[in-house]
XYZ file of C-alpha atoms in Angstrom:
558
model
C 92.783 -19.659 40.710
C 94.702 -22.109 43.231
C 90.998 -23.076 44.665
C 89.689 -23.436 41.001
C 92.499 -25.501 39.698
C 92.065 -27.730 42.566
C 87.993 -27.887 41.768
C 89.230 -29.149 38.358
C 91.923 -31.737 39.734
C 88.946 -33.289 42.013
C 86.674 -33.945 38.741
C 86.122 -37.753 38.312
C 87.922 -38.864 35.499
C 84.535 -39.158 33.280
C 83.668 -35.560 33.785
C 87.248 -33.961 33.141
C 86.739 -34.629 29.182
C 83.572 -33.056 29.447
C 84.604 -29.821 31.153
C 87.672 -29.343 28.843
C 85.537 -29.448 25.818
C 84.159 -26.171 26.849
C 87.420 -24.608 25.857
C 86.277 -25.048 22.088
C 83.483 -22.335 22.638
C 84.318 -18.480 22.904
C 84.475 -16.618 26.140
C 80.804 -15.789 27.370
C 79.362 -17.893 24.817
C 75.917 -19.383 25.936
C 75.871 -23.271 24.924
C 72.673 -25.287 24.672
C 72.444 -28.294 26.770
C 70.915 -30.041 23.783
C 74.109 -29.111 21.458
C 76.446 -29.867 24.056
C 75.427 -33.152 24.862
C 74.920 -34.487 21.720
C 78.715 -33.391 20.896
C 79.907 -35.129 24.183
C 78.052 -38.223 22.940
C 79.784 -38.092 19.377
C 83.092 -37.671 20.778
C 82.824 -40.770 22.933
C 82.654 -39.423 26.314
C 79.474 -40.802 27.194
C 78.286 -44.718 26.404
C 75.371 -46.864 26.817
C 76.206 -48.647 30.271
C 73.971 -51.000 32.412
C 70.873 -50.289 30.460
C 71.204 -46.407 30.390
C 71.533 -44.885 27.259
C 74.369 -42.711 26.242
C 72.082 -39.752 25.953
C 71.007 -40.337 30.043
C 74.726 -40.674 31.141
C 75.759 -37.479 29.334
C 72.441 -35.505 30.646
C 73.911 -36.868 34.199
C 77.459 -35.827 33.404
C 75.838 -32.053 32.482
C 73.677 -31.827 35.698
C 76.868 -32.966 38.077
C 79.320 -30.195 36.042
C 76.387 -27.861 37.200
C 76.013 -28.977 40.682
C 79.851 -28.564 40.911
C 79.424 -24.956 39.388
C 81.839 -25.894 36.707
C 78.758 -24.747 34.200
C 76.637 -21.962 35.168
C 72.948 -22.472 34.018
C 71.559 -19.672 31.886
C 68.683 -17.525 32.525
C 66.141 -18.990 30.009
C 66.615 -22.604 31.700
C 63.244 -21.960 33.498
C 61.438 -22.418 30.012
C 62.767 -26.405 29.727
C 60.995 -29.004 31.320
C 64.237 -30.749 31.838
C 65.100 -27.655 33.993
C 68.224 -26.157 32.303
C 68.178 -25.425 28.523
C 71.740 -23.879 28.239
C 74.843 -22.768 30.296
C 77.654 -20.715 30.364
C 81.170 -21.030 31.894
C 82.665 -18.368 34.350
C 85.346 -16.232 32.848
C 87.895 -17.791 35.319
C 87.104 -21.480 35.000
C 87.025 -20.768 31.007
C 90.597 -19.714 31.506
C 91.201 -22.771 33.389
C 89.552 -25.073 30.606
C 91.800 -23.505 27.961
C 94.983 -23.843 30.175
C 94.150 -27.553 30.982
C 93.198 -28.588 27.483
C 96.600 -27.075 26.155
C 98.514 -28.744 28.563
C 97.021 -31.923 27.936
C 97.071 -31.662 24.150
C 93.223 -31.702 24.301
C 92.286 -28.997 21.793
C 93.903 -27.221 18.837
C 92.503 -24.028 18.146
C 92.530 -22.454 14.766
C 92.703 -18.663 15.096
C 89.474 -16.890 13.442
C 87.896 -20.089 12.209
C 85.089 -20.520 14.823
C 81.647 -19.298 13.270
C 82.712 -18.824 9.687
C 82.788 -21.431 6.920
C 86.070 -22.622 5.515
C 86.407 -24.773 2.398
C 88.870 -27.207 4.083
C 86.150 -28.202 6.679
C 84.821 -30.897 3.991
C 87.934 -32.180 2.178
C 90.590 -35.100 1.994
C 92.437 -33.360 5.168
C 89.595 -34.080 7.436
C 88.616 -37.515 6.704
C 89.044 -38.620 10.391
C 86.595 -35.930 11.729
C 83.662 -37.056 14.167
C 81.935 -33.708 14.812
C 81.335 -31.287 12.332
C 79.049 -28.484 13.919
C 78.101 -25.633 11.524
C 75.385 -24.396 13.437
C 74.428 -20.746 12.325
C 77.336 -20.462 10.083
C 77.164 -17.492 7.813
C 78.137 -18.078 3.850
C 77.156 -21.622 3.849
C 75.711 -22.856 0.482
C 74.513 -25.966 -1.032
C 77.554 -26.367 -3.061
C 79.844 -26.471 0.043
C 78.219 -30.137 1.006
C 78.376 -31.556 -1.973
C 81.326 -33.952 -0.978
C 79.878 -34.469 2.778
C 80.234 -38.349 2.068
C 84.148 -38.255 2.211
C 83.738 -37.764 6.253
C 83.203 -41.393 7.005
C 84.028 -41.113 10.505
C 81.493 -38.339 11.097
C 78.923 -38.971 13.898
C 77.657 -35.414 14.504
C 76.575 -33.117 11.707
C 74.698 -29.946 12.441
C 73.873 -27.072 9.930
C 71.030 -25.795 11.988
C 69.844 -22.319 11.446
C 71.838 -22.119 7.941
C 69.550 -19.884 6.043
C 70.922 -20.622 2.496
C 71.010 -24.594 2.502
C 68.077 -26.024 0.623
C 69.248 -29.362 -0.131
C 71.028 -32.177 1.190
C 73.399 -34.202 -1.240
C 72.821 -38.097 -1.671
C 76.447 -38.699 -0.677
C 75.170 -37.985 3.091
C 74.060 -41.785 2.485
C 77.850 -42.776 3.056
C 77.899 -41.242 6.563
C 77.145 -44.931 8.150
C 78.618 -43.782 11.627
C 76.433 -40.647 11.913
C 74.302 -40.690 15.119
C 73.063 -36.956 15.208
C 72.179 -34.957 12.076
C 70.583 -31.357 12.803
C 69.277 -29.620 9.847
C 66.442 -27.456 11.789
C 65.870 -23.816 10.588
C 67.397 -24.364 7.067
C 64.939 -24.511 4.022
C 65.616 -27.859 3.194
C 62.146 -29.422 1.558
C 62.999 -32.910 1.497
C 65.437 -35.787 2.853
C 67.513 -37.618 0.166
C 66.641 -41.368 -0.372
C 69.945 -42.266 0.805
C 69.151 -40.983 4.487
C 67.559 -44.429 5.082
C 71.262 -46.033 4.864
C 72.045 -44.404 8.472
C 71.263 -47.228 10.435
C 73.170 -45.595 13.570
C 71.072 -42.203 13.299
C 69.519 -41.760 16.895
C 68.907 -37.952 16.537
C 67.196 -36.332 13.413
C 66.155 -32.990 13.776
C 64.158 -31.289 11.062
C 62.122 -28.262 10.459
C 62.058 -25.586 7.641
C 62.177 -21.807 7.787
C 59.288 -20.325 5.763
C 59.694 -20.090 2.108
C 58.060 -16.586 2.443
C 56.531 -15.365 5.485
C 55.050 -12.375 4.230
C 53.882 -13.637 0.941
C 50.994 -16.425 0.383
C 51.604 -19.107 -1.666
C 48.749 -18.008 -4.038
C 50.295 -14.548 -4.505
C 53.699 -16.046 -4.726
C 52.607 -18.245 -7.304
C 51.057 -15.300 -9.386
C 54.259 -13.499 -8.934
C 56.475 -16.331 -10.430
C 53.687 -16.923 -13.155
C 54.011 -13.628 -14.390
C 57.666 -13.304 -14.491
C 57.649 -16.618 -16.380
C 55.391 -15.065 -18.949
C 53.126 -17.781 -20.542
C 54.792 -20.572 -18.693
C 52.209 -21.199 -15.922
C 53.076 -22.886 -12.582
C 50.338 -25.596 -13.234
C 52.752 -27.231 -15.538
C 54.815 -28.196 -12.027
C 52.113 -30.548 -11.095
C 52.508 -32.678 -14.193
C 56.043 -33.681 -13.189
C 57.283 -32.579 -16.665
C 58.535 -29.034 -16.217
C 61.239 -28.393 -18.885
C 62.327 -24.984 -17.841
C 64.325 -23.755 -15.348
C 62.895 -21.480 -12.824
C 66.227 -19.932 -11.604
C 66.594 -18.510 -15.335
C 62.806 -17.408 -15.311
C 62.251 -16.213 -12.072
C 65.212 -14.801 -10.279
C 63.896 -11.909 -8.960
C 61.272 -13.647 -6.415
C 63.720 -16.434 -5.067
C 65.742 -14.386 -2.740
C 69.261 -15.629 -3.952
C 72.512 -15.163 -1.635
C 75.737 -13.757 -2.895
C 77.522 -17.044 -1.741
C 75.413 -19.027 -4.158
C 76.841 -20.521 -7.653
C 74.676 -21.269 -10.543
C 74.406 -24.901 -9.266
C 72.927 -23.473 -5.763
C 70.383 -21.088 -7.717
C 69.133 -24.000 -9.821
C 68.633 -26.303 -6.702
C 66.686 -23.457 -4.717
C 64.506 -22.752 -7.682
C 63.892 -26.185 -8.951
C 64.073 -28.482 -6.207
C 63.011 -26.343 -3.193
C 60.743 -23.073 -3.770
C 58.448 -24.067 -6.556
C 57.643 -27.496 -5.810
C 56.646 -26.098 -2.359
C 54.397 -23.574 -4.087
C 53.000 -26.350 -6.483
C 52.312 -28.956 -3.654
C 51.257 -26.297 -1.193
C 53.396 -27.664 1.538
C 53.167 -26.161 5.004
C 56.071 -24.223 5.905
C 57.826 -26.436 8.579
C 57.591 -30.078 7.818
C 60.132 -31.826 5.851
C 59.215 -34.543 3.432
C 60.720 -38.093 4.251
C 61.370 -40.796 2.051
C 59.827 -44.253 1.964
C 61.805 -46.921 4.076
C 62.486 -44.582 7.260
C 61.140 -47.659 9.459
C 64.887 -48.844 8.729
C 66.142 -46.465 11.097
C 65.326 -48.269 14.351
C 67.752 -46.585 16.506
C 65.709 -43.169 16.262
C 65.130 -41.421 19.537
C 64.424 -38.012 18.042
C 62.430 -37.252 14.776
C 60.860 -34.208 13.435
C 59.666 -31.934 12.130
C 58.273 -34.491 9.601
C 55.471 -33.933 7.255
C 52.974 -37.072 7.400
C 50.446 -36.101 4.799
C 51.471 -39.508 2.812
C 50.244 -42.638 4.618
C 53.434 -44.497 3.946
C 55.475 -42.014 6.249
C 53.043 -42.779 9.141
C 53.338 -46.693 8.557
C 57.208 -46.155 8.749
C 56.898 -44.052 11.862
C 54.894 -46.944 13.719
C 57.817 -49.335 13.446
C 60.216 -46.718 15.125
C 59.514 -48.019 18.561
C 62.262 -46.346 20.262
C 61.154 -42.942 19.535
C 61.227 -40.769 22.732
C 60.575 -37.484 20.727
C 58.473 -36.934 17.671
C 57.339 -33.547 15.843
C 54.760 -33.800 12.947
C 53.010 -31.830 10.222
C 50.235 -32.722 7.826
C 47.811 -34.225 10.064
C 44.345 -34.188 8.260
C 40.744 -35.789 8.353
C 42.215 -38.415 6.190
C 45.032 -39.611 8.117
C 43.921 -38.932 11.603
C 43.052 -42.312 12.336
C 45.987 -43.924 11.175
C 48.391 -41.308 12.628
C 46.523 -41.808 16.265
C 47.135 -45.834 15.852
C 50.777 -45.081 15.195
C 51.118 -42.781 18.504
C 49.158 -45.845 20.521
C 52.102 -47.856 19.444
C 54.793 -45.754 20.545
C 54.702 -46.248 24.252
C 58.310 -44.963 24.950
C 57.455 -41.276 23.561
C 58.195 -38.407 26.087
C 57.551 -35.366 23.815
C 55.006 -34.944 21.010
C 54.222 -32.083 18.706
C 51.407 -31.881 16.160
C 50.898 -29.245 13.883
C 48.199 -28.704 11.052
C 47.856 -25.280 9.441
C 44.647 -23.722 8.108
C 41.194 -25.214 7.944
C 40.039 -27.400 9.639
C 43.431 -28.104 11.192
C 43.420 -30.647 13.978
C 39.559 -30.392 14.241
C 38.228 -34.298 14.359
C 41.765 -35.795 13.763
C 42.877 -36.688 17.362
C 39.966 -38.023 19.013
C 40.951 -41.516 17.600
C 43.767 -41.817 20.488
C 42.929 -44.630 22.674
C 46.118 -45.277 24.584
C 48.274 -42.244 24.622
C 51.874 -42.833 25.708
C 51.893 -43.082 29.510
C 55.287 -41.529 29.763
C 54.477 -38.392 27.750
C 55.971 -35.374 29.523
C 55.692 -32.640 26.704
C 52.952 -31.958 24.267
C 52.500 -29.194 21.611
C 49.170 -28.961 19.785
C 49.223 -26.279 16.937
C 45.965 -25.975 14.744
C 42.422 -25.834 14.938
C 40.911 -28.109 17.679
C 37.738 -26.247 19.006
C 37.610 -28.982 21.725
C 40.253 -30.620 23.498
C 40.640 -34.439 22.924
C 39.547 -36.652 25.821
C 42.681 -38.385 26.099
C 44.625 -35.636 26.895
C 43.232 -35.418 30.700
C 44.948 -38.895 30.894
C 48.308 -37.747 30.551
C 49.214 -37.556 34.241
C 52.786 -37.217 33.679
C 52.443 -34.150 31.532
C 54.766 -31.247 32.535
C 54.840 -28.842 29.580
C 51.735 -27.992 27.397
C 52.029 -25.557 24.262
C 48.689 -24.565 22.578
C 48.719 -22.449 19.532
C 45.833 -21.600 17.206
C 43.660 -24.333 18.640
C 40.676 -21.889 19.364
C 39.370 -24.043 22.453
C 36.426 -22.547 24.089
C 36.981 -20.906 27.712
C 33.430 -22.027 28.735
C 33.495 -25.691 27.948
C 35.491 -26.912 30.564
C 39.047 -27.266 28.695
C 40.703 -25.046 31.102
C 39.446 -27.164 34.113
C 40.842 -30.165 32.389
C 44.097 -28.740 31.984
C 44.091 -27.282 35.504
C 43.600 -30.796 36.872
C 46.757 -32.288 35.565
C 48.725 -32.959 38.504
C 52.381 -32.612 37.034
C 51.796 -29.584 34.599
C 54.279 -27.112 35.347
C 54.554 -25.021 32.157
C 51.921 -23.966 29.959
C 52.213 -21.988 26.749
C 49.023 -20.498 25.469
C 50.134 -18.838 22.247
C 48.055 -16.966 19.702
C 44.378 -17.823 19.385
C 44.915 -20.982 21.678
C 41.490 -20.052 23.215
C 38.237 -18.219 22.042
C 35.890 -15.615 23.723
C 36.048 -12.620 25.425
C 37.169 -13.876 28.917
C 39.688 -16.402 30.083
C 39.169 -17.353 33.801
C 41.702 -19.201 36.204
C 39.673 -20.536 39.085
C 40.398 -21.600 42.624
C 41.769 -24.765 43.119
C 43.279 -25.293 39.523
C 47.007 -25.495 38.033
C 48.417 -26.527 41.382
C 51.836 -27.350 39.983
C 52.039 -24.770 37.447
C 55.331 -22.770 37.709
C 55.642 -20.884 34.284
C 52.674 -19.546 32.339
C 53.272 -17.937 28.830
C 50.803 -15.691 26.904
C 51.609 -15.150 23.092
C 48.823 -12.678 22.151
C 45.336 -12.758 22.850
C 43.039 -13.137 19.827
C 39.820 -12.264 20.985
C 40.444 -12.268 24.697
C 39.514 -8.884 26.406
C 40.025 -10.008 30.102
C 42.353 -12.600 31.800
C 41.200 -13.124 35.491
C 43.081 -14.963 38.165
C 40.648 -15.864 41.146
C 42.169 -16.049 44.493
C 43.587 -19.367 45.165
C 44.388 -20.252 41.362
C 48.083 -21.302 40.721
C 49.455 -21.384 44.208
C 53.106 -22.110 42.656
C 53.228 -19.879 39.762
C 56.692 -18.187 39.660
C 56.938 -16.615 36.161
C 54.515 -14.814 33.886
C 55.166 -13.989 30.630
C 53.203 -11.891 28.143
C 53.708 -10.819 24.611
C 51.471 -8.593 22.691
C 51.919 -7.490 19.130
C 50.133 -4.500 17.486
C 49.953 -4.943 13.579
C 49.766 -1.485 11.771
C 48.732 -1.433 8.146
C 47.364 1.506 5.743
C 44.269 -0.246 5.091
C 43.210 -1.790 8.330
C 44.906 0.606 10.606
C 46.001 -0.879 13.879
C 45.090 -4.598 15.039
C 46.325 -5.566 18.458
C 44.363 -6.510 21.639
C 44.060 -4.241 24.468
C 43.551 -7.066 27.028
C 43.003 -6.497 30.723
C 44.525 -8.374 33.581
C 42.532 -9.152 36.901
C 43.963 -10.609 40.066
C 47.420 -10.513 39.708
C 47.857 -9.535 43.246
C 46.314 -13.172 44.330
C 49.335 -14.855 43.149
C 50.825 -15.894 45.977
C 54.285 -17.191 44.723
C 54.999 -14.896 41.652
C 58.530 -13.894 41.465
C 58.951 -12.555 37.925
C 56.838 -11.198 34.928
C 58.297 -10.528 31.335
C 56.392 -8.367 28.972
C 57.262 -7.952 25.221
C 55.212 -5.313 23.039
C 56.018 -5.539 19.452
C 54.803 -2.892 16.733
C 55.050 -4.705 13.418
C 54.042 -2.553 10.309
C 53.200 -3.173 6.876
C 55.900 -2.745 4.387
C 54.082 0.080 2.719
C 53.273 1.850 5.594
C 55.825 5.065 5.701
C 54.949 6.135 9.364
C 53.411 4.390 12.259
C 50.670 6.647 13.941
C 51.065 7.840 17.470
C 48.139 6.223 18.702
C 49.818 2.880 18.176
C 52.558 3.723 20.781
C 49.904 5.152 22.961
C 47.977 2.083 22.920
C 51.223 -0.110 23.641
C 52.201 2.120 26.577
C 49.001 2.007 27.926
C 48.766 -1.788 27.947
C 52.098 -1.639 29.737
C 51.003 0.792 32.572
C 47.854 -1.385 33.127
C 50.084 -4.434 33.606
C 52.608 -2.971 35.626
C 49.873 -1.396 37.949
C 48.118 -4.694 38.343
C 51.357 -6.255 39.187
C 52.293 -3.620 41.826
C 49.499 -4.634 43.952
C 50.915 -7.853 44.581
C 52.478 -8.148 48.190
C 55.302 -10.501 46.778
C 56.771 -7.396 44.849
C 57.553 -9.447 41.785
C 60.230 -8.249 39.238
C 59.032 -6.723 36.007
C 61.149 -7.005 33.043
C 59.702 -5.181 30.121
C 61.035 -5.596 26.475
C 61.533 -2.638 24.235
C 58.945 -1.535 21.912
C 60.428 -3.271 18.836
C 59.502 -1.961 15.232
C 59.617 -5.487 13.386
C 59.373 -4.113 9.999
C-alpha cells in the first residue's frame, strides 16, 4: 500500500482528479473508455488547449493512466480501433481511490443509490448537477424525465440502455450547457424539436432498440387492428387519429409496471403505432428540421435520413468525426454521397439500409470519401463493393453485414490490399457463394477477424501466407430451430487454420435459437453444433502456435 500511495502521489496534477473519479464506480466494475472520457470532460477535467480538443486530451489522460497501471485494460480491448474499449481498477488501487477521494472531500457516496432510479435525481435539490448518468438504470420511465429541463448546468446526460424510455420531453431544450446526450439502446423514435437549441452539444448518440424483434410490422399491424375492432391502422397515415391506442390495444404493446397512464399513452401513440404505420427501420431515430444549427457536433447517430432535409442539415455539420445513419435508398443516395464528400473530418461512418434493395446502387456516387476515415460499417444489400472503398488508405476497422458480396468478383482482394486494415467483421450474409477464400499476400495488417454466421458459405479457406499478423479469430454460428422448417444452421468447414503464423487465440460461440412454439429441441441439433465445434477444434490443434481456444456454452436463446 505504501508503494501504491507513492504511485498516486507521483501523478501529475491533471491526472489526479481523473484517477479519483474512479472511486465513484463499484469494485470490479468494468467501465467503458467512451463513458469515462465523456464524463471527465463534463466535469471539467479536460479542456481544449492549443488546438487539441477536450476529447483528445481526455483520451491522452486515459492512456497515460493505463501506462502507469492505475487503470487496467479489459479483455475486450482488442475489438476497438483505438486499442482499449474499457478498463477496470485493481482492488488495492480502488481502495486508494476511495481513501484519497474521501480525504480530499472529492466524492460523497450515497449508500445503495448507484444503479437504481431515485426521484430526487431530477429535482430542485439537484439544480447544480453537471453529470447525470442513468445508463442501464432499471425502473426508469418516461414521466421521470418530465422535469429534466430544471438541471440547467447539466453537461452530460445518459439514459443509454434504459428499455422503458420512449420519449424525450421538450424541456430538454433548456439544457443549454449540455455537451453529451446519450440515448442509445432506448426505444426513442424521434428527437424533440427543442434539440436544436442545444448549441453546445458535441456528442449525440442515438439508436433504437427494436420495437418488436420477433414480430414483423405486418403481423404487428394485424394484431393491433384486430384488437381495435373496426378501427384500422390506415387511419394513422392520415394524421387524424382520434383514438388512444393505449386503451384499444394494451395487450400488444408490452407495458412495464413502472409506467403510469401518461407513459402508456406516450408509448402507444407517440412511438409504437407511428413506427408501425410509417414502416420505420428498427434502428434509426428521426431528427427535426434545423439540426444544422448544432455546428459543434463531433458525433451523431444513428439518425434516419430518409427525409432530404435531414441530409442537407448534416451537410452543414463539418466538424463531424463520427456519423451513423439509416434510411439510405435509391432516391437519396446521390444526395447522401454528396454530403459525405463534404465531411472531410469524418473518421467513422456507419451506413445501414434494411430489406430490399438495401444499399444497392446507392453508394457509387461517392467521388471523394473522407481521407481520414478509420472505421466503416456497411449494413445492407450491396452486391458489389463501391470503388471508393479501395481508396480508404487509413481504414483500420471494417464491418460488413447483409451486403451479399460475391467471393469471386475480386472484393476479397480489394479489402485484402488495404494497407492499414486491422479489424474485419464479416457478419451474417456479408458474402455470397459456397466458398470464401483468403489467398497469399493479402490482409497483411489484419490482427482480428470476426465471423458472425455464414449464410450459404460452406468452406472458409486460408491459403498459406494469408493474414500473416492475424492474432485473434472469432466465430459465431447459430442454429435456428422451428417446428415447421426444422433446423437451419450452417455446417461450414474451415481449411488452413494451421497456416496462420501469428494466431494467439480463437473464440467460438454456438447458439441454438428455438422457435417460441417449439416444446423440445431435437438431439440432432445439439449433435450438429457439437460436430462443428469438434471440426473447428481439430483444425486449430494443427497450428504449431498452439493458440488458445475459448468456447462459449451452447445457449438456448428462446
